[in-house]
XYZ file of C-alpha atoms in Angstrom:
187
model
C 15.085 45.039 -1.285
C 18.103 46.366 -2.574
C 21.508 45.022 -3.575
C 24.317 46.176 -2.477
C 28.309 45.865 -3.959
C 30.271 43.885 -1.461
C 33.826 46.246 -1.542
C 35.936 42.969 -0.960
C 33.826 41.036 -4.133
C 34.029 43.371 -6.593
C 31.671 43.275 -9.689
C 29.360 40.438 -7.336
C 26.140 41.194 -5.674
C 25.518 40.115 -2.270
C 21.510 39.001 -1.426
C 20.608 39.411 2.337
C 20.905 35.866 4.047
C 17.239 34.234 4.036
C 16.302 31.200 6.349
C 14.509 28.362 4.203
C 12.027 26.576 5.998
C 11.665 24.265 2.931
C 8.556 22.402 2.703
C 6.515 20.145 4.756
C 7.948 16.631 4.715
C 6.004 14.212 2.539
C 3.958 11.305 3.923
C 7.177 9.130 2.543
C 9.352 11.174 4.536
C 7.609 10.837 7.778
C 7.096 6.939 7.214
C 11.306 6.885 6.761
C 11.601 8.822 10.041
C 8.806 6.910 11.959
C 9.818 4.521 14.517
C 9.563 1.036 14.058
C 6.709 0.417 15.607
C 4.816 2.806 14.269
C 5.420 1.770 10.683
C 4.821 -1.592 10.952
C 1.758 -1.254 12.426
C 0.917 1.185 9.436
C 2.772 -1.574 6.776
C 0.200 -3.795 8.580
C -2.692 -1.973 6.954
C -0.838 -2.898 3.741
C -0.563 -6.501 4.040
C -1.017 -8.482 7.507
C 2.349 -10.565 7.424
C 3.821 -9.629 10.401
C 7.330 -10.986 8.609
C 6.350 -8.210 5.485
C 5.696 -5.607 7.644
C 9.166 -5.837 9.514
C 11.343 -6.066 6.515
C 9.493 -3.350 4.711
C 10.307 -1.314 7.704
C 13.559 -2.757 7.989
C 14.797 -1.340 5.023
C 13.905 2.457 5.284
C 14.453 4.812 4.483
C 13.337 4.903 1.012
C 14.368 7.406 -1.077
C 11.079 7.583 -3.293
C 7.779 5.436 -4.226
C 9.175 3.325 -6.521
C 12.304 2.140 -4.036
C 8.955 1.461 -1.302
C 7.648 -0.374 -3.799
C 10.105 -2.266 -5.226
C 10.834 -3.332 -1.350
C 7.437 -4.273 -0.935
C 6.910 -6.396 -3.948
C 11.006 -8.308 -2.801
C 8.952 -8.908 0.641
C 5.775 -10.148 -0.682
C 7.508 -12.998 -3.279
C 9.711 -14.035 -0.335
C 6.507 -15.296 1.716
C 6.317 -18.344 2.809
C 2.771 -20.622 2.796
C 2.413 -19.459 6.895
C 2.857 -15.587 5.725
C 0.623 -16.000 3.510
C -2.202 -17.861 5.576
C -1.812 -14.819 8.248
C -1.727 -12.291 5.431
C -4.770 -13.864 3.950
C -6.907 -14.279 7.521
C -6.496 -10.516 7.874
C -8.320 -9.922 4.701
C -12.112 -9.132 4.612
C -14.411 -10.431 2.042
C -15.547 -8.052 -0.556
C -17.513 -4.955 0.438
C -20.615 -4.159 -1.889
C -22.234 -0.762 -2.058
C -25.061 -0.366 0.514
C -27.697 0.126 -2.504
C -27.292 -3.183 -4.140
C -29.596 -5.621 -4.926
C -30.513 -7.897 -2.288
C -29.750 -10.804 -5.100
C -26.499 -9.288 -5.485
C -25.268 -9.682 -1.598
C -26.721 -13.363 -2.200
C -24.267 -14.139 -5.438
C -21.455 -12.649 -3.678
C -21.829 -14.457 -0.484
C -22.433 -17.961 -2.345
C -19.077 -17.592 -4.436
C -17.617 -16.451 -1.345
C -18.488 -19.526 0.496
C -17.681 -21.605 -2.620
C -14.260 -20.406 -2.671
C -13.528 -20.364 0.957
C -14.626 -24.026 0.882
C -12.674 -25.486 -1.839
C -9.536 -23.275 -1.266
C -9.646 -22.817 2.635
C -8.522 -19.249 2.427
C -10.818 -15.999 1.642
C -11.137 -14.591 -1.808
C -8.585 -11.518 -2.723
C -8.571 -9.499 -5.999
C -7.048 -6.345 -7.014
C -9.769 -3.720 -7.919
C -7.639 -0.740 -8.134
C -7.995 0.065 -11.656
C -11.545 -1.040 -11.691
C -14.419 1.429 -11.955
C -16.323 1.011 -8.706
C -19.601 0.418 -11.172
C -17.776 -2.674 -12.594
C -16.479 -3.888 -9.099
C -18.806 -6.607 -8.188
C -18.872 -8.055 -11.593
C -15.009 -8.166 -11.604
C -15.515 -10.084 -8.165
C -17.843 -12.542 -9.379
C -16.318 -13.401 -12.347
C -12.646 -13.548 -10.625
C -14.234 -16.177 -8.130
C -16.084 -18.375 -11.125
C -12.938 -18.142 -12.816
C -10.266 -19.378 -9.873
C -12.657 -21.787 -8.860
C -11.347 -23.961 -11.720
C -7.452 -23.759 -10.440
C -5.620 -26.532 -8.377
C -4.763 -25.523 -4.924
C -1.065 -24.731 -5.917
C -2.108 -22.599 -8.973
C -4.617 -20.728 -6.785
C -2.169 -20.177 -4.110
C 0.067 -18.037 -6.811
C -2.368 -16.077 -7.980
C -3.859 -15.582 -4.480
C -0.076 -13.943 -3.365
C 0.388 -12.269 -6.506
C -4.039 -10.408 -5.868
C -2.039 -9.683 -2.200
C 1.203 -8.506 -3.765
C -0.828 -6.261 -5.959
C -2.857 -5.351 -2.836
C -0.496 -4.332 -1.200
C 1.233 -1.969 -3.565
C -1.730 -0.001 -3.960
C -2.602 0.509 -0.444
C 1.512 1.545 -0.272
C 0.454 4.385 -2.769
C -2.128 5.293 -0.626
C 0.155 5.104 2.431
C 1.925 7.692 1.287
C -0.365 9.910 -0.764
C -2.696 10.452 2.070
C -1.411 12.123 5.749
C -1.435 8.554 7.492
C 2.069 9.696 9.342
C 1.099 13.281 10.123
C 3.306 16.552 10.053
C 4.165 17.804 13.723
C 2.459 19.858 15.313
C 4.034 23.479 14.259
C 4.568 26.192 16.901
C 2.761 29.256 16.303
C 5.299 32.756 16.656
């Protein structure tokens, strides 16, 4: 298209006026503009304080990850010992892959029910930047390892594995489409 010499502008070039649509909002920017509700119960997927989940919210909107995160990890030190026991009884036990050994779903299960029993909580662990291969041996030696802790040792490192957690399910939060776009009008 053409440019054409404005008479009142001289020596300036005026460019038709164009409507931006801009793009579509990120998964962050629907989570800011979600009601409360709604993002608490997706914070919930996060970590299952109820008392996490409503002051992450709280606090939006967030103007990036790191801000979300930063919020997140503020919310998770502040827990008390109740937060924690809900946060933790929302947890599920360790998944293995369906082709493992029969011997392996055995080990797991017996550490599981080692730990459970000494600590009165279930077993947590960070995996994200373990190869899925490695997963179960990560597991089983985290359990073996924490085993040995006093209750009020294990407790820290328990909410520190949920802290953790929760930061990378947060990434994934709002990486993948949890808080879809709207619904867009066709013309």
């Amino acid at each position: 298209m053409p440019s054409h010499r404005l008479h009142h502008l001289a020596g300036q070039v005026a460019v038709p006026e164009q409507t931006h649509t801009g793009p579509d909002p990120t998964a962050l920017e629907r989570f800011n503009a979600a009601p409360a509700r709604t993002a608490e119960r997706a914070l919930l997927t996060c970590c299952r304080s109820l008392r996490w989940a409503h002051r992450v919210a709280a606090h939006r909107p967030y103007p990036d990850l790191g801000a979300l995160l930063a919020a997140s990890d503020e919310a998770a030190y502040d827990l008390t010992p109740a937060d924690l026991a809900e946060a933790l009884a929302g947890e599920s036990l360790t998944a293995l892959p369906e082709d493992a050994y029969s011997a392996a779903h055995t080990a797991l299960s017996a550490a599981h029910a080692a730990y459970e029993s000494r600590f009165g909580h279930v077993f947590v662990i960070c995996l994200d930047d373990i190869p899925p291969a490695e997963a179960l041996d990560q597991v089983l030696a985290g359990i073996r390892s924490r085993l040995t802790n006093d209750p009020e040792e294990e407790l820290l490192l328990t909410a520190d594995e949920l802290r953790r957690l929760a930061r990378g399910r947060l990434r994934r939060l709002v990486r993948e489409p949890l808080f879809p776009p709207a619904p867009q009008c066709a013309s």
